[in-house]
PDB file of C-alpha atoms and ligand atoms in Angstrom:
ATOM      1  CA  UNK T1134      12.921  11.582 -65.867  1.00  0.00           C
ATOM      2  CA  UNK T1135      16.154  12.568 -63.962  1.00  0.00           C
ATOM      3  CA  UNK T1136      15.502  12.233 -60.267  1.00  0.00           C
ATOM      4  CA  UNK T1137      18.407  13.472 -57.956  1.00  0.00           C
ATOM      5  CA  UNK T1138      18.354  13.234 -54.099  1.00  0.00           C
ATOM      6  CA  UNK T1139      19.910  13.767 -50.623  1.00  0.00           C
ATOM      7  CA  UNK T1140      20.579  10.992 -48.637  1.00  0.00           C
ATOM      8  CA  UNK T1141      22.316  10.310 -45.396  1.00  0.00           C
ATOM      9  CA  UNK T1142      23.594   6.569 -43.914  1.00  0.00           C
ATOM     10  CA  UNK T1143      26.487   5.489 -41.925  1.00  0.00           C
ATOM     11  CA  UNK T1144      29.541   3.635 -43.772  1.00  0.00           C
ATOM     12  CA  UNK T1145      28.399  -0.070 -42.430  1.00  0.00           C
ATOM     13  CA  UNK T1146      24.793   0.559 -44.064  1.00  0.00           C
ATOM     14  CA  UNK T1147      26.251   1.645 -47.507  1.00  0.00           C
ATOM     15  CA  UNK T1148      26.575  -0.723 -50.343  1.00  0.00           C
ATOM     16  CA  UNK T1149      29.820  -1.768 -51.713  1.00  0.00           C
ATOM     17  CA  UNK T1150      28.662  -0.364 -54.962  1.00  0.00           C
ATOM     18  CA  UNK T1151      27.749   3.319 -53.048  1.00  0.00           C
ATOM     19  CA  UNK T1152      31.072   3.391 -51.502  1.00  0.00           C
ATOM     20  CA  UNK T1153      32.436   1.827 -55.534  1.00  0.00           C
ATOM     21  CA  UNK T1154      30.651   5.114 -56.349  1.00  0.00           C
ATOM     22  CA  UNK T1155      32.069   7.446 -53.859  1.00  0.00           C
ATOM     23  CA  UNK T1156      35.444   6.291 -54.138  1.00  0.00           C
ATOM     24  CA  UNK T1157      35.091   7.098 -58.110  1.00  0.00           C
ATOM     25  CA  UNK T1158      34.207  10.583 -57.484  1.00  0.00           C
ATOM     26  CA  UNK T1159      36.952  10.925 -55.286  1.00  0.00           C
ATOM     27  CA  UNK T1160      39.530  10.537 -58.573  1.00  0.00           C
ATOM     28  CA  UNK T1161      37.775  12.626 -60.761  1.00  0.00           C
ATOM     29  CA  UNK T1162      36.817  15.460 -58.324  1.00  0.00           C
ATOM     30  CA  UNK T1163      40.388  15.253 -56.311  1.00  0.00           C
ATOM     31  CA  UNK T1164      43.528  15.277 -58.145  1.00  0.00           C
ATOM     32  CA  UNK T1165      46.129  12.431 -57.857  1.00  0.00           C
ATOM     33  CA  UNK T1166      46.848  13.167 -54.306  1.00  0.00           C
ATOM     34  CA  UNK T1167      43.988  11.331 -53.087  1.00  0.00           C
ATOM     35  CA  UNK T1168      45.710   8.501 -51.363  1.00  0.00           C
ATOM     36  CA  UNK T1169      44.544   5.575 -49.647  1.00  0.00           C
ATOM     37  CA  UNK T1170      45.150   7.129 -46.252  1.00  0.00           C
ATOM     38  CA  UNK T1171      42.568  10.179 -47.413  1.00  0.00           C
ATOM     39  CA  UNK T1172      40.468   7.396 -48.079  1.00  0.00           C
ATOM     40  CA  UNK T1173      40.324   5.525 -44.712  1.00  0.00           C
ATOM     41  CA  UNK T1174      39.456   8.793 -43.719  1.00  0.00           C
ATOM     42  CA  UNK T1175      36.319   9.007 -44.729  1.00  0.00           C
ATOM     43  CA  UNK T1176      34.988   5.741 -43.707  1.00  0.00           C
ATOM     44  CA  UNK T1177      34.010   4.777 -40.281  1.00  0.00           C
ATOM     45  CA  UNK T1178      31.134   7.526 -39.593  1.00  0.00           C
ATOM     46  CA  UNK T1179      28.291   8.989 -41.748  1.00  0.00           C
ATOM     47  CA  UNK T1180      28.140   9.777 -45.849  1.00  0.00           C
ATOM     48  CA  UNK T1181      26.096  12.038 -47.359  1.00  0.00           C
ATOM     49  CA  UNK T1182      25.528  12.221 -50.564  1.00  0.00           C
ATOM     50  CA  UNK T1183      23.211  13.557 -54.015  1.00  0.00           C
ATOM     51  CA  UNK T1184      22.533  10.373 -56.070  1.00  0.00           C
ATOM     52  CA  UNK T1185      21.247  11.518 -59.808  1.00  0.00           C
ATOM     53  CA  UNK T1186      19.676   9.034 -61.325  1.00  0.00           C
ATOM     54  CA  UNK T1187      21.187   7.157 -58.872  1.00  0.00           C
ATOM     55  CA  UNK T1188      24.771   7.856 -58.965  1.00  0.00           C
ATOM     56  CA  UNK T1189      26.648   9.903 -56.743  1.00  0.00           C
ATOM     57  CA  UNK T1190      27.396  13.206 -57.762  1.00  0.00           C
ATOM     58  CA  UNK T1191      28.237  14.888 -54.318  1.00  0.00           C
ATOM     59  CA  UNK T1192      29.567  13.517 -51.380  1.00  0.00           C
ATOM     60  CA  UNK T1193      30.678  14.543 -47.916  1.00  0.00           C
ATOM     61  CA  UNK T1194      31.542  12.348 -45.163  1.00  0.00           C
ATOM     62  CA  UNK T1195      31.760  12.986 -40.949  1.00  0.00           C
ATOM     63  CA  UNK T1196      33.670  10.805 -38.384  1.00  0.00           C
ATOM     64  CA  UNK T1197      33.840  11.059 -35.491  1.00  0.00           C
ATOM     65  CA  UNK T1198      37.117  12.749 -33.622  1.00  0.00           C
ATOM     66  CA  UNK T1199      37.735  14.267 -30.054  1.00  0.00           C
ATOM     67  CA  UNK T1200      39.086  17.810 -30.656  1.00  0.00           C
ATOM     68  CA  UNK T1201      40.317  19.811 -27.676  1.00  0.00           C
ATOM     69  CA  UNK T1202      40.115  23.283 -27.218  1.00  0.00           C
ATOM     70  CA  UNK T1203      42.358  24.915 -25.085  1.00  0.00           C
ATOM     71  CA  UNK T1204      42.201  22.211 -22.052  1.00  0.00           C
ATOM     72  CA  UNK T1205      38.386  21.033 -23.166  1.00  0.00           C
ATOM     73  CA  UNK T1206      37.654  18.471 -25.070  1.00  0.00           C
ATOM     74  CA  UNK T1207      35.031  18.163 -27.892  1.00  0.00           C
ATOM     75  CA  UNK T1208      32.605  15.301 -29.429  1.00  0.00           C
ATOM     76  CA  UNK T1209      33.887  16.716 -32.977  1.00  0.00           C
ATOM     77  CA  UNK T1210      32.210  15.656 -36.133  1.00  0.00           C
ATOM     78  CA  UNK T1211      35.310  16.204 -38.147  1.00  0.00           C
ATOM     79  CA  UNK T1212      34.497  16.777 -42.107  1.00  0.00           C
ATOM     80  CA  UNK T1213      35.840  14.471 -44.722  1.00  0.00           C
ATOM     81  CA  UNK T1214      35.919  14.237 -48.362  1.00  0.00           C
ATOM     82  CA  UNK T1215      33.834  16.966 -49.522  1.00  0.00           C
ATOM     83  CA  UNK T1216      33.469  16.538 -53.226  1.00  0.00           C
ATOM     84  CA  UNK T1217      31.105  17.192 -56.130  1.00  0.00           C
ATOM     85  CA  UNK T1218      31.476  15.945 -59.523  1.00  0.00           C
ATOM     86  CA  UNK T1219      33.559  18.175 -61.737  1.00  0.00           C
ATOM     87  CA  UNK T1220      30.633  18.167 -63.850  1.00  0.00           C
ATOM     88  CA  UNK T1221      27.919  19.337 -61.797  1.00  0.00           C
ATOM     89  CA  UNK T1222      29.843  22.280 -59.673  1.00  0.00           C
ATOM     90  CA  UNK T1223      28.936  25.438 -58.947  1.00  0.00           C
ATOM     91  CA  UNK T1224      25.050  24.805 -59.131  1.00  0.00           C
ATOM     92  CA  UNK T1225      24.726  24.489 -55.648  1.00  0.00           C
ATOM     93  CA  UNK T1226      24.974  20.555 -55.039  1.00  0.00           C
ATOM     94  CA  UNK T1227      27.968  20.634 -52.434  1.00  0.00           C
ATOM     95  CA  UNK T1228      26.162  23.424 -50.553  1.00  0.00           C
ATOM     96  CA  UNK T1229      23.124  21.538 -50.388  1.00  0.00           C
ATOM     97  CA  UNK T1230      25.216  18.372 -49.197  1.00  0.00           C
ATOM     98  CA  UNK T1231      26.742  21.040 -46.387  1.00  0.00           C
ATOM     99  CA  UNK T1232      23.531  22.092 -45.405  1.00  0.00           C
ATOM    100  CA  UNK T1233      22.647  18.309 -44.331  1.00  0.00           C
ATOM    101  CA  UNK T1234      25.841  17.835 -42.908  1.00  0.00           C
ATOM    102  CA  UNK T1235      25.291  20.994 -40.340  1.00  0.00           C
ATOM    103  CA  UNK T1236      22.232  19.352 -39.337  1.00  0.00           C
ATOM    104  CA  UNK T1237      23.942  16.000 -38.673  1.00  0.00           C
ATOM    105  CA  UNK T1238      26.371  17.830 -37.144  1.00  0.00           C
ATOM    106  CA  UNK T1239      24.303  19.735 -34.480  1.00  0.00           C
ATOM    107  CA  UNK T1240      21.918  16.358 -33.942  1.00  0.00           C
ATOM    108  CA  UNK T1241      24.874  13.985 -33.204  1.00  0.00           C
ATOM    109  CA  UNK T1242      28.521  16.384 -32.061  1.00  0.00           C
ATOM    110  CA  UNK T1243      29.395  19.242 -30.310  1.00  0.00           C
ATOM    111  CA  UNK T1244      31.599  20.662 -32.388  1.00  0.00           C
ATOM    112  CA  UNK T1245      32.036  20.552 -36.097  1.00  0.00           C
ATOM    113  CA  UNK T1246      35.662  20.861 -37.894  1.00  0.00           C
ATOM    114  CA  UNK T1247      37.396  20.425 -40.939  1.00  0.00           C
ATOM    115  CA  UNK T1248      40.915  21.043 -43.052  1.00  0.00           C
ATOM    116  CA  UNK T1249      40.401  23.086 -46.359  1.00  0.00           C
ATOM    117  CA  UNK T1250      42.352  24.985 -48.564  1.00  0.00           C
ATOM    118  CA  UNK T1251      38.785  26.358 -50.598  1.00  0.00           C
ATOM    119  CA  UNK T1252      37.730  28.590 -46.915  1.00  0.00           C
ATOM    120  CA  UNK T1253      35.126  30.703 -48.779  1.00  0.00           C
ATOM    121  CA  UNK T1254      32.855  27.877 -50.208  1.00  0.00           C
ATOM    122  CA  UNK T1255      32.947  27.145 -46.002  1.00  0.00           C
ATOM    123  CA  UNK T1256      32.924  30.321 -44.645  1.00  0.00           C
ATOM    124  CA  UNK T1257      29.770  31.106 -46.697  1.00  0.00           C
ATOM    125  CA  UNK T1258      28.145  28.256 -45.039  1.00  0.00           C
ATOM    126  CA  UNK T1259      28.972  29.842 -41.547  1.00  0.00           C
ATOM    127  CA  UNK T1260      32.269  27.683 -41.050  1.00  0.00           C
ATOM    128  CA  UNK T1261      35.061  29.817 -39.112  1.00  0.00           C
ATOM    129  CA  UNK T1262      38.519  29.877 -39.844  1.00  0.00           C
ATOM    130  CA  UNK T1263      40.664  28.480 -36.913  1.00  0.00           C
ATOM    131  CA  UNK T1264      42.683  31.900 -35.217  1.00  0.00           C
ATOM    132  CA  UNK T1265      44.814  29.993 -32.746  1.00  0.00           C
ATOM    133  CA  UNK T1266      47.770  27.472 -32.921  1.00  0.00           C
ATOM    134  CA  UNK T1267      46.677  23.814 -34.045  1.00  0.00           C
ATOM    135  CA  UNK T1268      48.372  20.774 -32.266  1.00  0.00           C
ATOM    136  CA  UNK T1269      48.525  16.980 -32.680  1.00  0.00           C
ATOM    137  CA  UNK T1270      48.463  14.586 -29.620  1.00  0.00           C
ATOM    138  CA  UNK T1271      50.909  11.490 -30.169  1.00  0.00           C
ATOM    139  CA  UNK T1272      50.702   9.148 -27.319  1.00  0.00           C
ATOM    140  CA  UNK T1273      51.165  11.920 -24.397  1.00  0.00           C
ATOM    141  CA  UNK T1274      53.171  14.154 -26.536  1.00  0.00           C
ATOM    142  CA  UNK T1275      51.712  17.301 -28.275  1.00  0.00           C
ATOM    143  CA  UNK T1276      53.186  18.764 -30.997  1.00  0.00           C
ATOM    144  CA  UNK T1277      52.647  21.765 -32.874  1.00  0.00           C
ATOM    145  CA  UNK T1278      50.897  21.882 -36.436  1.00  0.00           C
ATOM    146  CA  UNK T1279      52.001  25.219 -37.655  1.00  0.00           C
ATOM    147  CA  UNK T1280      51.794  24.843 -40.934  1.00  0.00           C
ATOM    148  CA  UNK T1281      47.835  22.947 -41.193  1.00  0.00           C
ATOM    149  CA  UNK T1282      46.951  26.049 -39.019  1.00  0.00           C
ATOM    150  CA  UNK T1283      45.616  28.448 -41.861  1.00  0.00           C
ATOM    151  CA  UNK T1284      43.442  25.404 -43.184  1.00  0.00           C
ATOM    152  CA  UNK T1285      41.499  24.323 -39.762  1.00  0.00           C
ATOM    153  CA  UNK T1286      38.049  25.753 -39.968  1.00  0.00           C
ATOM    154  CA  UNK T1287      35.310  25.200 -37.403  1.00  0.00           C
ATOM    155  CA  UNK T1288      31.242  25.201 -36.977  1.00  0.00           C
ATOM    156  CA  UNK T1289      30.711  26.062 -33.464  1.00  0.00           C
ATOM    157  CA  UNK T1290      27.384  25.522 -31.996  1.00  0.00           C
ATOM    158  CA  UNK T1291      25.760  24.233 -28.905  1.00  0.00           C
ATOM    159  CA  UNK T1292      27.954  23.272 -26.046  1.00  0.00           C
ATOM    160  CA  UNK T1293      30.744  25.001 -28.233  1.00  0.00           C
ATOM    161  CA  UNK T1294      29.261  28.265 -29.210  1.00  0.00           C
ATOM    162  CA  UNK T1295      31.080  29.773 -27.205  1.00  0.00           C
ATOM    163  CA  UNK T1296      34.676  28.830 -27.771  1.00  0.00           C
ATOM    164  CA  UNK T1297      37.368  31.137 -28.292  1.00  0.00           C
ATOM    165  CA  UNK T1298      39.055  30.631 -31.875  1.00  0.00           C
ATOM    166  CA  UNK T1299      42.256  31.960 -30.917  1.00  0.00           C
ATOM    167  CA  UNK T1300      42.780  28.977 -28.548  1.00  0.00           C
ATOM    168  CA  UNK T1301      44.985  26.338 -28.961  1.00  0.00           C
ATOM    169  CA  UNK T1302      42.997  23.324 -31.229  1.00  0.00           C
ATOM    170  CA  UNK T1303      44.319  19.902 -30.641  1.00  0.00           C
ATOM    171  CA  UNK T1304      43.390  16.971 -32.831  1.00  0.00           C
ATOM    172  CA  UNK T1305      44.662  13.181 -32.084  1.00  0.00           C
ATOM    173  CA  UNK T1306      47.344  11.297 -34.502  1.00  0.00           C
ATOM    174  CA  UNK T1307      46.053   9.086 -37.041  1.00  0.00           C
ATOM    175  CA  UNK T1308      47.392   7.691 -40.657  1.00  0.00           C
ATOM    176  CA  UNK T1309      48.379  10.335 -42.840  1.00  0.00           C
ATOM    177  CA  UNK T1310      47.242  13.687 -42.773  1.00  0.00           C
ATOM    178  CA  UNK T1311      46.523  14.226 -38.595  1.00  0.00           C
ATOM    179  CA  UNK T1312      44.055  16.989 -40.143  1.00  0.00           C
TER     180      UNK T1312
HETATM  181  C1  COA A2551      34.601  22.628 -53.221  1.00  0.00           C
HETATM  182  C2  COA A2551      33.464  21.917 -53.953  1.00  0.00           C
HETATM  183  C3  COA A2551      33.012  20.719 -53.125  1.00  0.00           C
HETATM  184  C4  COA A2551      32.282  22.884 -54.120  1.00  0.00           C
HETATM  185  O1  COA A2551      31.194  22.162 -54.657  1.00  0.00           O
HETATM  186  P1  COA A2551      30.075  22.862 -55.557  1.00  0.00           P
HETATM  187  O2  COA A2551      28.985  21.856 -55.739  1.00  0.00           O
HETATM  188  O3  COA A2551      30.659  23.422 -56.770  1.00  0.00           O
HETATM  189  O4  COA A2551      29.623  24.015 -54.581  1.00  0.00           O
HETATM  190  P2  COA A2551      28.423  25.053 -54.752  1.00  0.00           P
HETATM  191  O5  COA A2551      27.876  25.030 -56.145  1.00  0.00           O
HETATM  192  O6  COA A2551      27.460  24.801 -53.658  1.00  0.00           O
HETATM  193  O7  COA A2551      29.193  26.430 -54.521  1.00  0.00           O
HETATM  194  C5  COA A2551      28.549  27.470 -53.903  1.00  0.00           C
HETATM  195  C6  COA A2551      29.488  28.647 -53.771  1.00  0.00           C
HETATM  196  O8  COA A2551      30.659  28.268 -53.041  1.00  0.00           O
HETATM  197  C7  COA A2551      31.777  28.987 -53.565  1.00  0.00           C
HETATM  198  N1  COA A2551      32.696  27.998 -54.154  1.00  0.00           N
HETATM  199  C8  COA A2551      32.389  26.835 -54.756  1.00  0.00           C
HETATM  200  N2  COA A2551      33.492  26.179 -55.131  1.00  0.00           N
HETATM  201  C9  COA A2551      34.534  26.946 -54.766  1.00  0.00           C
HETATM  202  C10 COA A2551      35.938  26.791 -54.846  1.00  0.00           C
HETATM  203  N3  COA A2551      36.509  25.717 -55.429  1.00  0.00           N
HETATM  204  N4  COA A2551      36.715  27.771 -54.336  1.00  0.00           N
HETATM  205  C11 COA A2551      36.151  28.863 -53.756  1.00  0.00           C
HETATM  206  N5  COA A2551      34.811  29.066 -53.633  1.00  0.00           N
HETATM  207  C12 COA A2551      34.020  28.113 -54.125  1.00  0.00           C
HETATM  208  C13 COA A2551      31.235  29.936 -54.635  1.00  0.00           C
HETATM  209  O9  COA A2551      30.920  31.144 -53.989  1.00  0.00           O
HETATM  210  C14 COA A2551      29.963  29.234 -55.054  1.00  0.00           C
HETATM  211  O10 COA A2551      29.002  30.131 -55.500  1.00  0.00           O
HETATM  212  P3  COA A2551      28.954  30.589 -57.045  1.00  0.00           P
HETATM  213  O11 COA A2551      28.954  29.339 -57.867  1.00  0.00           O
HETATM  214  O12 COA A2551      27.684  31.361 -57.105  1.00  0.00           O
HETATM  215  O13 COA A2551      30.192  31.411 -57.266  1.00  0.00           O
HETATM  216  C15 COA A2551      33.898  21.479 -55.374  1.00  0.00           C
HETATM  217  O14 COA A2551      34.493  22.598 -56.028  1.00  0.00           O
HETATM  218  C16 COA A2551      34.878  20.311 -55.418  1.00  0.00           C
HETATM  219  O15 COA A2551      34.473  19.135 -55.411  1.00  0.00           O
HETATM  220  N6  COA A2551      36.192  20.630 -55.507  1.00  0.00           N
HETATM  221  C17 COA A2551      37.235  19.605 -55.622  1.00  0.00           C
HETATM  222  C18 COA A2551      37.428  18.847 -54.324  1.00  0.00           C
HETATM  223  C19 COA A2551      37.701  19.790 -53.163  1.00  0.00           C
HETATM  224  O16 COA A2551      38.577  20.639 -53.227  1.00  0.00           O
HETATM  225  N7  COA A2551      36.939  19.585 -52.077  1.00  0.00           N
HETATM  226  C20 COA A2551      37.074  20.380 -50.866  1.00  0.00           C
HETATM  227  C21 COA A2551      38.033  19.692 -49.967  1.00  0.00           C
HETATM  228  S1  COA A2551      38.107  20.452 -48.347  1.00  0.00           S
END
């Protein structure tokens, strides 16, 4: 019998052969751009992921990131390599893997966030697009992300319900893509 299920850990809990696992769906469901940098990315904070017959078929990851809107800063879970196998999409597997992730989000953050260029599969799952200017902090300079700001969605709940989405939206540096 097939058995698929949910599961949620943190990156230093998962087995080499999980993350093995992950990493694989990563080149099939991403296309060559997936670079080591994108990778890094993901590590560091929580997975979660559908295992089918124990291998994973769906994966999305959250780290942790201080956002800033306007002048107030965030505990962000900031959303990372959200991928299902190329096989199994459209029957509902990365929404279910969403669904978790909106609960880790609200359990553990203030704020969630996340770059995209595929807005409706988010905005369907109550994910806003970002109105206002985005920025990146480097060192004590901010500078202006003009062209990631169509991309930057948010899930605003909480201490952050409240936020205005045409503010400004700062995120800090970091290897490769700052969003
Ligand atoms: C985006 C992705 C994770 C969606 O996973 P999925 O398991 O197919 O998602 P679901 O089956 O839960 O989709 C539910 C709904 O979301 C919408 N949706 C799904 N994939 C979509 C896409 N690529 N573009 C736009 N809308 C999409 C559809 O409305 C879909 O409902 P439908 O099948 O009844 O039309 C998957 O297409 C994927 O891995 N893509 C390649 C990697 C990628 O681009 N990841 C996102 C990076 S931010």
């Amino acid at each position: 019998m097939v058995m698929s299920a949910i599961v949620r850990f943190t990156t230093a809990d998962a087995s080499r052969e999980c993350l093995g696992q992950i990493r694989g769906l990563f080149s099939t469901a991403f296309d060559e751009n997936f670079t080591e940098q994108d990778w890094e990315h993901v590590l560091g904070g929580w997975h979660v992921v559908i295992k089918d017959d124990g291998v994973v078929i769906a994966h999305a990851a959250v780290v942790a990131r201080v956002l800033e809107v306007a002048d107030r800063a965030f505990h962000t879970g900031y959303v990372e390599g959200v991928a299902t196998h190329p096989g199994r999409q459209r029957e509902g597997l990365g929404s279910q893997t969403m669904s978790e992730v909106s609960h880790l989000l609200r359990s553990e953050f203030e704020l969630g966030a996340l770059s995209t260029s595929v807005h409706d599969f988010y905005e369907r799952l109550g994910w806003k697009r970002w109105q206002g200017p985005t920025y990146v902090q480097h060192n004590s300079e901010l500078v202006r992300t003009e062209e990631e700001d169509g991309g930057v969605m948010a899930l605003p709940f909480g201490p952050s319900r409240d936020i205005d989405l045409t503010s400004s939206l700062s995120c800090q540096s970091r290897p490769g893509d700052d969003w």
